[in-house]
mmCIF file of C-alpha atoms in Angstrom:
data_model
loop_
_atom_site.group_PDB
_atom_site.id
_atom_site.type_symbol
_atom_site.label_atom_id
_atom_site.label_comp_id
_atom_site.label_asym_id
_atom_site.label_seq_id
_atom_site.Cartn_x
_atom_site.Cartn_y
_atom_site.Cartn_z
ATOM 1 C CA MET A 96 65.730 151.067 103.431
ATOM 2 C CA LYS A 97 65.215 149.733 100.668
ATOM 3 C CA ILE A 98 62.322 151.380 98.068
ATOM 4 C CA ALA A 99 60.259 151.394 95.496
ATOM 5 C CA VAL A 100 59.458 154.098 92.486
ATOM 6 C CA ILE A 101 56.935 154.781 91.008
ATOM 7 C CA GLY A 102 57.075 156.321 87.567
ATOM 8 C CA THR A 103 60.598 156.986 85.240
ATOM 9 C CA SER A 104 60.317 159.898 84.431
ATOM 10 C CA TRP A 105 63.411 163.233 84.556
ATOM 11 C CA ILE A 106 62.651 163.532 87.959
ATOM 12 C CA THR A 107 62.994 160.148 89.534
ATOM 13 C CA GLU A 108 66.446 159.980 88.066
ATOM 14 C CA LYS A 109 66.939 162.817 90.055
ATOM 15 C CA PHE A 110 65.264 161.809 93.303
ATOM 16 C CA LEU A 111 67.159 158.271 93.620
ATOM 17 C CA SER A 112 70.626 159.632 92.438
ATOM 18 C CA ALA A 113 70.729 161.521 95.349
ATOM 19 C CA ALA A 114 69.028 159.119 97.696
ATOM 20 C CA ILE A 115 71.459 156.257 97.452
ATOM 21 C CA SER A 116 73.929 159.763 97.631
ATOM 22 C CA THR A 117 73.026 159.767 101.418
ATOM 23 C CA GLY A 118 73.490 156.031 102.071
ATOM 24 C CA LYS A 119 70.360 155.812 103.290
ATOM 25 C CA ILE A 120 68.189 154.045 100.845
ATOM 26 C CA THR A 121 68.928 151.544 98.349
ATOM 27 C CA LEU A 122 66.735 150.923 95.099
ATOM 28 C CA GLU A 123 63.890 147.426 95.948
ATOM 29 C CA ALA A 124 62.181 148.202 92.664
ATOM 30 C CA VAL A 125 60.416 150.215 90.411
ATOM 31 C CA CYS A 126 56.488 151.094 88.968
ATOM 32 C CA SER A 127 55.853 151.385 85.327
ATOM 33 C CA ARG A 128 53.630 151.182 82.737
ATOM 34 C CA SER A 129 56.377 150.643 80.044
ATOM 35 C CA ALA A 130 58.616 147.121 81.184
ATOM 36 C CA GLU A 131 61.121 148.892 79.170
ATOM 37 C CA LYS A 132 61.507 152.031 80.831
ATOM 38 C CA GLY A 133 61.364 150.181 83.975
ATOM 39 C CA ARG A 134 63.911 147.301 83.266
ATOM 40 C CA ALA A 135 66.046 149.591 82.136
ATOM 41 C CA LEU A 136 65.965 152.760 85.342
ATOM 42 C CA ALA A 137 65.854 149.643 87.842
ATOM 43 C CA SER A 138 69.092 148.048 86.163
ATOM 44 C CA ARG A 139 71.060 151.586 86.382
ATOM 45 C CA PHE A 140 69.905 151.681 89.795
ATOM 46 C CA GLY A 141 70.178 148.376 90.943
ATOM 47 C CA ALA A 142 67.791 147.310 91.098
ATOM 48 C CA GLU A 143 66.007 143.803 90.155
ATOM 49 C CA LYS A 144 61.960 143.922 90.235
ATOM 50 C CA VAL A 145 59.511 145.653 87.954
ATOM 51 C CA TYR A 146 56.052 145.677 88.576
ATOM 52 C CA ALA A 147 53.461 147.375 86.002
ATOM 53 C CA SER A 148 50.861 147.868 88.841
ATOM 54 C CA PRO A 149 50.749 149.692 92.575
ATOM 55 C CA ALA A 150 48.603 147.277 92.801
ATOM 56 C CA GLU A 151 51.618 144.673 92.605
ATOM 57 C CA LEU A 152 54.048 146.767 94.054
ATOM 58 C CA VAL A 153 52.974 147.120 97.095
ATOM 59 C CA ARG A 154 52.706 143.001 97.840
ATOM 60 C CA ASP A 155 55.499 143.014 97.522
ATOM 61 C CA ALA A 156 56.663 142.596 101.558
ATOM 62 C CA GLU A 157 60.455 143.456 101.228
ATOM 63 C CA ILE A 158 59.392 147.412 100.140
ATOM 64 C CA LYS A 159 59.469 149.977 103.439
ATOM 65 C CA GLY A 160 59.259 152.811 101.338
ATOM 66 C CA VAL A 161 57.065 154.453 98.313
ATOM 67 C CA TYR A 162 58.748 157.249 95.481
ATOM 68 C CA ILE A 163 56.122 159.026 93.774
ATOM 69 C CA ALA A 164 56.400 160.319 91.045
ATOM 70 C CA SER A 165 53.539 159.498 88.305
ATOM 71 C CA PRO A 166 51.576 162.438 86.707
ATOM 72 C CA ASN A 167 50.060 164.423 89.058
ATOM 73 C CA SER A 168 46.870 163.704 88.838
ATOM 74 C CA LEU A 169 47.696 159.886 90.201
ATOM 75 C CA HIS A 170 49.129 161.532 93.660
ATOM 76 C CA TYR A 171 46.096 161.316 95.621
ATOM 77 C CA SER A 172 44.511 157.773 94.546
ATOM 78 C CA GLN A 173 48.621 156.045 95.175
ATOM 79 C CA SER A 174 49.532 157.529 98.255
ATOM 80 C CA LYS A 175 46.308 156.478 99.419
ATOM 81 C CA LEU A 176 46.929 152.605 97.509
ATOM 82 C CA CYS A 177 50.578 152.853 98.978
ATOM 83 C CA ILE A 178 49.639 153.722 102.541
ATOM 84 C CA GLU A 179 46.801 151.611 103.582
ATOM 85 C CA ASN A 180 49.315 148.635 101.894
ATOM 86 C CA GLY A 181 51.685 149.916 105.239
ATOM 87 C CA LYS A 182 53.654 151.400 102.671
ATOM 88 C CA ASN A 183 56.169 155.018 103.527
ATOM 89 C CA VAL A 184 55.091 158.072 100.916
ATOM 90 C CA ILE A 185 58.100 160.245 99.667
ATOM 91 C CA CYS A 186 55.553 161.569 97.007
ATOM 92 C CA GLU A 187 56.502 163.808 94.081
ATOM 93 C CA LYS A 188 54.980 167.814 94.441
ATOM 94 C CA PRO A 189 51.608 168.386 94.177
ATOM 95 C CA ALA A 190 51.148 165.339 96.733
ATOM 96 C CA THR A 191 47.539 166.194 96.597
ATOM 97 C CA ASP A 192 45.233 168.729 94.293
ATOM 98 C CA THR A 193 43.488 170.162 97.523
ATOM 99 C CA GLU A 194 43.686 170.780 101.135
ATOM 100 C CA GLN A 195 40.127 168.213 101.527
ATOM 101 C CA GLU A 196 43.028 165.595 99.840
ATOM 102 C CA MET A 197 46.137 166.286 101.542
ATOM 103 C CA SER A 198 44.234 166.334 105.334
ATOM 104 C CA GLU A 199 42.697 163.169 104.413
ATOM 105 C CA ILE A 200 46.453 161.767 103.850
ATOM 106 C CA ILE A 201 48.170 162.758 106.643
ATOM 107 C CA SER A 202 45.364 161.651 108.443
ATOM 108 C CA LEU A 203 45.695 157.697 107.368
ATOM 109 C CA ALA A 204 49.465 157.857 107.018
ATOM 110 C CA LYS A 205 48.880 158.045 111.393
ATOM 111 C CA LYS A 206 46.095 156.058 111.134
ATOM 112 C CA HIS A 207 48.204 153.024 109.693
ATOM 113 C CA GLY A 208 51.369 154.542 111.287
ATOM 114 C CA VAL A 209 53.532 155.243 108.314
ATOM 115 C CA ILE A 210 55.605 158.110 106.840
ATOM 116 C CA TYR A 211 53.927 160.322 104.101
ATOM 117 C CA THR A 212 55.163 163.222 102.658
ATOM 118 C CA GLU A 213 55.441 165.569 99.798
ATOM 119 C CA ALA A 214 58.786 165.518 98.176
ATOM 120 C CA ILE A 215 59.282 169.494 98.530
ATOM 121 C CA MET A 216 63.372 170.406 98.228
ATOM 122 C CA SER A 217 62.397 173.603 99.330
ATOM 123 C CA MET A 218 61.452 172.622 103.083
ATOM 124 C CA PHE A 219 63.679 170.316 103.641
ATOM 125 C CA VAL A 220 67.536 172.200 102.043
ATOM 126 C CA PRO A 221 69.675 174.047 105.449
ATOM 127 C CA ALA A 222 68.837 176.801 103.505
ATOM 128 C CA PHE A 223 65.154 176.948 104.966
ATOM 129 C CA ASP A 224 65.789 176.915 108.564
ATOM 130 C CA ILE A 225 68.824 179.538 107.813
ATOM 131 C CA LEU A 226 66.699 182.037 105.849
ATOM 132 C CA LYS A 227 64.164 181.530 108.609
ATOM 133 C CA LYS A 228 66.319 182.436 110.973
ATOM 134 C CA ASP A 229 67.620 185.672 109.053
ATOM 135 C CA ILE A 230 64.484 187.480 108.193
ATOM 136 C CA SER A 231 64.824 188.678 112.030
ATOM 137 C CA GLU A 232 67.738 190.247 111.126
ATOM 138 C CA ILE A 233 65.809 193.018 108.399
ATOM 139 C CA GLY A 234 63.995 194.630 110.274
ATOM 140 C CA ARG A 235 60.785 194.922 109.782
ATOM 141 C CA ILE A 236 59.275 193.228 106.948
ATOM 142 C CA ARG A 237 56.681 195.467 104.872
ATOM 143 C CA THR A 238 57.566 193.943 101.574
ATOM 144 C CA VAL A 239 57.988 190.287 99.746
ATOM 145 C CA ASN A 240 58.401 189.648 96.172
ATOM 146 C CA LEU A 241 58.905 185.436 95.372
ATOM 147 C CA ILE A 242 59.814 185.040 91.914
ATOM 148 C CA TYR A 243 59.719 182.124 89.812
ATOM 149 C CA CYS A 244 59.255 182.838 85.773
ATOM 150 C CA GLN A 245 60.748 179.276 84.175
ATOM 151 C CA LEU A 246 60.096 179.059 80.395
ATOM 152 C CA SER A 247 59.288 175.663 80.116
ATOM 153 C CA SER A 248 61.395 173.130 77.611
ATOM 154 C CA LYS A 249 57.786 171.702 76.584
ATOM 155 C CA TYR A 250 56.088 174.935 75.450
ATOM 156 C CA PRO A 251 57.720 174.628 71.682
ATOM 157 C CA ALA A 252 56.055 170.898 71.272
ATOM 158 C CA TYR A 253 52.981 172.823 72.420
ATOM 159 C CA LEU A 254 53.244 175.686 69.759
ATOM 160 C CA ARG A 255 54.227 173.253 67.256
ATOM 161 C CA GLY A 256 50.492 172.310 68.381
ATOM 162 C CA GLU A 257 51.297 169.637 70.764
ATOM 163 C CA ASN A 258 49.993 169.226 74.097
ATOM 164 C CA PRO A 259 52.632 167.830 76.337
ATOM 165 C CA ASN A 260 51.610 166.894 79.780
ATOM 166 C CA ILE A 261 52.621 169.699 81.536
ATOM 167 C CA PHE A 262 49.994 171.465 79.553
ATOM 168 C CA ASN A 263 47.077 169.349 79.459
ATOM 169 C CA PRO A 264 45.201 169.578 82.454
ATOM 170 C CA GLU A 265 43.817 166.228 82.348
ATOM 171 C CA PHE A 266 46.752 165.145 84.318
ATOM 172 C CA HIS A 267 46.271 168.163 86.818
ATOM 173 C CA THR A 268 49.218 170.041 85.506
ATOM 174 C CA GLY A 269 49.973 173.857 84.808
ATOM 175 C CA CYS A 270 52.168 176.423 85.952
ATOM 176 C CA LEU A 271 50.208 176.644 89.560
ATOM 177 C CA ALA A 272 50.945 173.282 90.522
ATOM 178 C CA ASP A 273 54.528 172.531 88.727
ATOM 179 C CA ILE A 274 56.150 175.923 90.203
ATOM 180 C CA GLY A 275 54.006 178.415 91.477
ATOM 181 C CA VAL A 276 53.460 175.733 94.020
ATOM 182 C CA TYR A 277 56.795 176.015 94.875
ATOM 183 C CA ASN A 278 55.582 180.029 95.907
ATOM 184 C CA VAL A 279 53.363 179.577 97.830
ATOM 185 C CA PHE A 280 56.005 177.073 99.942
ATOM 186 C CA LEU A 281 58.249 179.166 101.130
ATOM 187 C CA ALA A 282 55.294 181.876 101.601
ATOM 188 C CA ALA A 283 53.137 179.335 103.565
ATOM 189 C CA GLY A 284 56.502 178.022 105.437
ATOM 190 C CA LEU A 285 57.673 181.474 106.502
ATOM 191 C CA PHE A 286 54.490 183.134 107.682
ATOM 192 C CA GLY A 287 51.996 180.522 107.241
ATOM 193 C CA MET A 288 48.114 180.869 106.307
ATOM 194 C CA PRO A 289 47.997 184.856 104.935
ATOM 195 C CA ASP A 290 44.851 187.120 105.982
ATOM 196 C CA LYS A 291 43.890 187.611 102.393
ATOM 197 C CA ILE A 292 44.215 186.522 98.412
ATOM 198 C CA MET A 293 44.267 187.723 94.870
ATOM 199 C CA SER A 294 44.973 186.002 92.491
ATOM 200 C CA HIS A 295 45.038 185.865 88.434
ATOM 201 C CA ALA A 296 45.732 183.190 85.517
ATOM 202 C CA THR A 297 47.087 183.534 82.079
ATOM 203 C CA PHE A 298 45.403 180.073 80.677
ATOM 204 C CA LEU A 299 46.507 178.645 77.237
ATOM 205 C CA ASP A 300 43.560 177.140 74.905
ATOM 206 C CA SER A 301 44.370 173.731 76.224
ATOM 207 C CA GLY A 302 43.153 174.868 78.974
ATOM 208 C CA ALA A 303 45.452 174.591 81.811
ATOM 209 C CA ASP A 304 47.171 177.572 83.297
ATOM 210 C CA ALA A 305 50.023 179.446 81.554
ATOM 211 C CA GLU A 306 51.449 181.778 84.617
ATOM 212 C CA GLY A 307 49.749 183.460 87.546
ATOM 213 C CA THR A 308 50.069 186.013 90.090
ATOM 214 C CA ALA A 309 48.641 185.568 94.026
ATOM 215 C CA VAL A 310 48.686 188.469 96.113
ATOM 216 C CA LEU A 311 49.052 187.184 99.334
ATOM 217 C CA SER A 312 48.127 189.982 102.184
ATOM 218 C CA TYR A 313 49.644 189.585 105.736
ATOM 219 C CA GLY A 314 47.877 192.432 108.163
ATOM 220 C CA ASP A 315 50.583 195.423 107.231
ATOM 221 C CA MET A 316 52.690 192.908 104.857
ATOM 222 C CA THR A 317 52.554 192.020 101.353
ATOM 223 C CA VAL A 318 53.603 189.656 99.629
ATOM 224 C CA ASN A 319 53.645 188.754 96.097
ATOM 225 C CA LEU A 320 53.502 186.303 93.802
ATOM 226 C CA VAL A 321 54.878 185.519 90.604
ATOM 227 C CA TYR A 322 55.267 182.340 88.208
ATOM 228 C CA SER A 323 55.287 181.900 85.180
ATOM 229 C CA LYS A 324 55.951 178.479 82.221
ATOM 230 C CA VAL A 325 55.644 180.603 78.920
ATOM 231 C CA GLY A 326 58.557 183.377 79.906
ATOM 232 C CA GLN A 327 61.957 183.446 82.499
ATOM 233 C CA SER A 328 63.461 186.186 84.325
ATOM 234 C CA TYR A 329 65.900 186.075 85.187
ATOM 235 C CA SER A 330 65.605 188.598 88.708
ATOM 236 C CA PRO A 331 66.162 187.318 92.643
ATOM 237 C CA SER A 332 63.422 187.168 94.856
ATOM 238 C CA GLU A 333 63.103 189.667 97.734
ATOM 239 C CA ILE A 334 62.594 189.646 100.896
ATOM 240 C CA ILE A 335 62.006 193.365 102.081
ATOM 241 C CA GLY A 336 62.710 194.851 105.411
ATOM 242 C CA ASP A 337 64.039 198.746 107.077
ATOM 243 C CA LYS A 338 66.996 196.768 108.315
ATOM 244 C CA GLY A 339 67.953 195.285 105.624
ATOM 245 C CA ASN A 340 66.625 192.895 102.917
ATOM 246 C CA ILE A 341 67.271 188.922 101.677
ATOM 247 C CA SER A 342 67.412 188.102 98.269
ATOM 248 C CA LEU A 343 66.896 184.956 96.450
ATOM 249 C CA ASN A 344 67.788 183.414 93.152
ATOM 250 C CA ALA A 345 65.902 180.235 93.251
ATOM 251 C CA VAL A 346 62.793 179.692 95.082
ATOM 252 C CA SER A 347 62.324 176.237 94.292
ATOM 253 C CA GLN A 348 66.689 174.991 94.911
ATOM 254 C CA LEU A 349 66.767 177.901 97.720
ATOM 255 C CA THR A 350 70.155 178.629 96.078
ATOM 256 C CA GLY A 351 72.181 181.752 96.368
ATOM 257 C CA ILE A 352 70.679 183.294 98.830
ATOM 258 C CA ASP A 353 71.804 187.188 100.314
ATOM 259 C CA ARG A 354 71.434 189.640 103.285
ATOM 260 C CA VAL A 355 72.293 193.211 102.956
ATOM 261 C CA SER A 356 72.445 196.014 104.749
ATOM 262 C CA GLU A 357 74.286 199.123 105.787
ATOM 263 C CA ASN A 358 76.945 196.849 106.334
ATOM 264 C CA GLY A 359 77.457 195.416 102.752
ATOM 265 C CA ARG A 360 76.736 192.204 101.453
ATOM 266 C CA GLN A 361 76.628 188.973 102.727
ATOM 267 C CA ASN A 362 76.389 185.791 101.391
ATOM 268 C CA ILE A 363 74.229 182.976 103.688
ATOM 269 C CA VAL A 364 73.891 180.054 101.142
ATOM 270 C CA PRO A 365 75.957 179.660 98.267
ATOM 271 C CA TYR A 366 75.244 180.089 94.993
ATOM 272 C CA GLU A 367 76.182 176.885 93.618
ATOM 273 C CA ILE A 368 75.521 173.539 95.775
ATOM 274 C CA SER A 369 74.204 169.794 94.149
ATOM 275 C CA ARG A 370 71.853 168.871 93.360
ATOM 276 C CA ASP A 371 72.496 165.451 94.637
ATOM 277 C CA GLU A 372 72.401 167.886 97.871
ATOM 278 C CA ILE A 373 68.881 170.164 97.766
ATOM 279 C CA MET A 374 67.228 166.004 97.488
ATOM 280 C CA GLY A 375 69.405 164.494 99.363
ATOM 281 C CA ALA A 376 67.816 166.440 101.995
ATOM 282 C CA GLU A 377 63.925 165.011 101.960
ATOM 283 C CA ALA A 378 65.064 161.637 101.085
ATOM 284 C CA SER A 379 67.342 161.332 104.351
ATOM 285 C CA ALA A 380 64.307 163.431 106.447
ATOM 286 C CA PHE A 381 62.796 160.782 105.581
ATOM 287 C CA ALA A 382 64.521 157.437 105.678
ATOM 288 C CA ASP A 383 64.938 159.086 108.713
ATOM 289 C CA ALA A 384 61.766 159.660 110.453
ATOM 290 C CA VAL A 385 60.615 156.123 108.719
ATOM 291 C CA ASN A 386 63.629 154.345 110.964
ATOM 292 C CA GLY A 387 62.262 156.389 114.111
ATOM 293 C CA ASN A 388 64.233 159.512 114.140
ATOM 294 C CA ASP A 389 62.430 162.268 116.696
ATOM 295 C CA LYS A 390 64.107 165.110 115.149
ATOM 296 C CA ALA A 391 63.360 163.911 111.198
ATOM 297 C CA LYS A 392 59.296 163.157 112.837
ATOM 298 C CA ALA A 393 58.894 166.611 113.757
ATOM 299 C CA LYS A 394 60.602 167.810 110.253
ATOM 300 C CA ILE A 395 57.512 166.382 108.700
ATOM 301 C CA GLU A 396 54.771 166.955 110.647
ATOM 302 C CA SER A 397 56.180 170.622 110.365
ATOM 303 C CA VAL A 398 56.517 170.138 106.361
ATOM 304 C CA ASN A 399 53.164 168.793 106.606
ATOM 305 C CA ALA A 400 50.878 171.661 108.327
ATOM 306 C CA THR A 401 52.354 173.580 105.816
ATOM 307 C CA ALA A 402 51.226 171.412 103.000
ATOM 308 C CA LEU A 403 48.141 171.800 104.211
ATOM 309 C CA ASN A 404 47.762 175.736 104.171
ATOM 310 C CA VAL A 405 49.571 175.538 100.527
ATOM 311 C CA ARG A 406 46.993 173.247 98.856
ATOM 312 C CA ARG A 407 44.388 175.626 101.288
ATOM 313 C CA ILE A 408 45.704 178.618 99.298
ATOM 314 C CA CYS A 409 46.207 177.290 96.235
ATOM 315 C CA ASP A 410 42.094 175.933 96.440
ATOM 316 C CA ILE A 411 41.521 179.437 96.709
ATOM 317 C CA ILE A 412 43.382 180.526 94.123
ATOM 318 C CA ARG A 413 41.957 177.076 91.422
ATOM 319 C CA GLN A 414 38.082 178.450 92.484
ATOM 320 C CA GLN A 415 39.327 183.050 92.126
ATOM 321 C CA ASN A 416 40.406 181.601 88.420
ATOM 322 C CA GLY A 417 37.732 179.113 87.827
ATOM 323 C CA PHE A 418 40.179 176.072 87.411
ATOM 324 C CA SER A 419 39.111 172.935 85.891
ATOM 325 C CA PHE A 420 40.206 170.563 88.264
#
């Protein structure tokens, strides 16, 4: 399948490396405001076409799919433009800001007969299905702690008085949008929509959220979410049952998953999995769905249903804490 990409950041390069490694996707074109960056990326991955705007890109009949990795604030409008012009879309997270926008985009994709999904790698890797199956082995679950605290490489620049995009709310970024969303996706993917949400966020002077916590109540089960871009955690996440527990080394990639019970510790997902393999899972499912594979289409529909719950949860967290977007 021939695709185009919008955006030339490091995540675009990682996605292209993974997508091309599947053997199902080739790069046809790059869209970038910087002709120099566009040409450099296109050359690296074997494409000849470079477009200066999405409006130009969508007129290219050879492009079947588009990977969107522009600033978060542009995801919704660019997804809409591509879909309305008959392009299949896989959009980098967060694909939209709100549940309303997500619902609209999913409905629009169905109307135009194209595939649309969020590039949330944790929902597509085989480890997610393994984890979902194995939680039945640890008995009754009452407590879940999902932790993703990663000190941003851009934080020193912010402290020097600069304003990197990741800490600039004009781009609809910040901790919840960038990494907290992985915690929310895993909770919603495993357990659905909670009955009650309590949350707290701390903000930088720029107006972006620096870190946050959320308590999701599911009857007699509590899921605690902890996420930060201004501090580093080395603690695993845990799903705690009365017959054992499951520890997760990485919420975002679902690597390093161990099941612990009275019979000892068993590693059920390896600690070291290549980025190509992890991101390749979402690229492969996207390509297969576009090519009519029913299993892949069902997976996309499942991820989209989860994405609606994720947006609903994030909407509530933002409302409770007075986010600017």
